[in-house]
PDB file of C-alpha atoms in Angstrom:
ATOM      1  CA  UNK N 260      -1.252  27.585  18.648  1.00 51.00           C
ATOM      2  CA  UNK N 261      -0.970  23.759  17.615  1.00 54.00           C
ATOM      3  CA  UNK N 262      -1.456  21.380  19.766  1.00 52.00           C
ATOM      4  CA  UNK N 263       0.173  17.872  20.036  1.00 54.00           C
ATOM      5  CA  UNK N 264      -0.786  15.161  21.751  1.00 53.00           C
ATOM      6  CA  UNK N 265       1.352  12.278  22.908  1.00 48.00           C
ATOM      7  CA  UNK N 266      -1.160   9.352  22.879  1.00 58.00           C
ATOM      8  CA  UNK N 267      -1.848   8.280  19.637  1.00 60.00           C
ATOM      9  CA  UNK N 268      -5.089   6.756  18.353  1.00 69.00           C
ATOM     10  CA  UNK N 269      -5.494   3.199  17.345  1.00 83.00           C
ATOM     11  CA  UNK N 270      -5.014   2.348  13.866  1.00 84.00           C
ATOM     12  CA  UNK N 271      -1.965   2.170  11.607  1.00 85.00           C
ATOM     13  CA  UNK N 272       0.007   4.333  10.335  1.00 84.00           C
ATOM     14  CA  UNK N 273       2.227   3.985   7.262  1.00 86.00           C
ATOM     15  CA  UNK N 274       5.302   5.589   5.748  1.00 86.00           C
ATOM     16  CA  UNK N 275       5.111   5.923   1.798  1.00 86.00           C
ATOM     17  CA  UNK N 276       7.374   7.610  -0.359  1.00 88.00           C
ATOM     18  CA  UNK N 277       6.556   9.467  -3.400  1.00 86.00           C
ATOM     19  CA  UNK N 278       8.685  10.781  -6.466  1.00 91.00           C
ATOM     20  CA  UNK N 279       7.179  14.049  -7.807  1.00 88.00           C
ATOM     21  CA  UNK N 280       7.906  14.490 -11.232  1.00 92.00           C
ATOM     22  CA  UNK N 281       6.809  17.955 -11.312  1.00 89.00           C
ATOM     23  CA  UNK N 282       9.217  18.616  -8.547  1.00 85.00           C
ATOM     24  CA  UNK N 283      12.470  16.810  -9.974  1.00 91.00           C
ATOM     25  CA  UNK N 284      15.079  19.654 -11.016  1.00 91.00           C
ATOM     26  CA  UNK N 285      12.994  22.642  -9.642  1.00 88.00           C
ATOM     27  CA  UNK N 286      14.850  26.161  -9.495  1.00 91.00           C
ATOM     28  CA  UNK N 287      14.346  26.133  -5.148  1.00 85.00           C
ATOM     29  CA  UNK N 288      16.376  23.145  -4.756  1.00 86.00           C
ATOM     30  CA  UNK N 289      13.991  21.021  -3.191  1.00 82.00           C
ATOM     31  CA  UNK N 290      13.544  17.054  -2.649  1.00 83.00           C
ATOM     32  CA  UNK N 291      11.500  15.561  -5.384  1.00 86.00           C
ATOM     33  CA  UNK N 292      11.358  12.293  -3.366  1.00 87.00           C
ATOM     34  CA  UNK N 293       9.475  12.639  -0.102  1.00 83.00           C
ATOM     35  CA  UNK N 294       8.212  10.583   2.518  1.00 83.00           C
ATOM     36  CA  UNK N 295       4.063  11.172   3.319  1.00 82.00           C
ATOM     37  CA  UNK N 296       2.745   9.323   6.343  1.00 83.00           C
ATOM     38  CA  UNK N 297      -0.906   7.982   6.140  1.00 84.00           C
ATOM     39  CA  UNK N 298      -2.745   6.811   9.173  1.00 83.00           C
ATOM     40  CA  UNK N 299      -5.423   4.336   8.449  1.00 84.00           C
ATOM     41  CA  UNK N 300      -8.227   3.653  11.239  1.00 84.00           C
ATOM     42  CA  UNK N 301      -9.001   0.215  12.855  1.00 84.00           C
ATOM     43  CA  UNK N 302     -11.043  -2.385  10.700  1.00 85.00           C
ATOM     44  CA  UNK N 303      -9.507  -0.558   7.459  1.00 86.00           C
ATOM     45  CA  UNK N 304      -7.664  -3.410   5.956  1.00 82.00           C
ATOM     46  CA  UNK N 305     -10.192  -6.493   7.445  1.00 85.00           C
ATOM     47  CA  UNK N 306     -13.686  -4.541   5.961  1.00 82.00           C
ATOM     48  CA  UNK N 307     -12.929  -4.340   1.625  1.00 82.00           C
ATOM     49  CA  UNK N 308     -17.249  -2.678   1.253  1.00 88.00           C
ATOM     50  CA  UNK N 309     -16.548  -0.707   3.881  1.00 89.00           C
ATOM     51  CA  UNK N 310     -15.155   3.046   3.654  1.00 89.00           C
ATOM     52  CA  UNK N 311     -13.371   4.588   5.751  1.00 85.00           C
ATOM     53  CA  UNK N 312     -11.977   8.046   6.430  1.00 79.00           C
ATOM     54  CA  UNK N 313      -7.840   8.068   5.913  1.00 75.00           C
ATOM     55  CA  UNK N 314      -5.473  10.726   7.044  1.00 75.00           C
ATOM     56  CA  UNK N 315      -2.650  11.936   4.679  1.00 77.00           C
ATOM     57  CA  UNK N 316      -0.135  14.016   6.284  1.00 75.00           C
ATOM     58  CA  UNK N 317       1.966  15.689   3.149  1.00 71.00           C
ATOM     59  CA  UNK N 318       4.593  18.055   3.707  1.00 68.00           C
ATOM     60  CA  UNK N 319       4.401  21.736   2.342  1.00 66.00           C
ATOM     61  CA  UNK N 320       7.299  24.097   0.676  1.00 61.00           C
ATOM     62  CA  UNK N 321      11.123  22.956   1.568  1.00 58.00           C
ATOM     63  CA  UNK N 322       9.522  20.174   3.679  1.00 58.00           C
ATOM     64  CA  UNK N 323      11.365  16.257   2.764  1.00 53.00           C
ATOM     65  CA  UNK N 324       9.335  14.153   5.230  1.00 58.00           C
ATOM     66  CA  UNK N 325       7.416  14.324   8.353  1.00 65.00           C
ATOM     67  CA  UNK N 326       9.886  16.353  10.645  1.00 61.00           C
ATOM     68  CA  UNK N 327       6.888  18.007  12.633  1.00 57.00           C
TER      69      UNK N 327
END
């Protein structure tokens, strides 16, 4: 069972794209280009000797961005 919440926590989150090599012309068919979203918590970009946890949300097998 997954659950999903509607409020979202504070922070930013960011929408980068990334061309896989390894993925370009594969026998399956799928997207070699792909869209990864990354949430980074409050403070991250204002604190440089500070770390930080970070989220990456990457999408598995026949996935092209974050559809879920």
């Amino acid at each position: 069972m997954t659950l999903k919440r509607i409020d979202w926590a504070e922070g930013e989150l960011l929408t980068l794209e990334h061309d896989s090599h390894i993925l370009r012309d594969n026998p399956l068919g799928d997207p070699h280009v792909r869209k990864l979203q990354v949430w980074l918590p409050p403070q991250y970009g204002k604190s440089r000797n500070k770390r930080f946890p970070v989220l990456y949300d990457l999408v598995g097998y026949t996935g092209s961005g974050p559809s879920h």
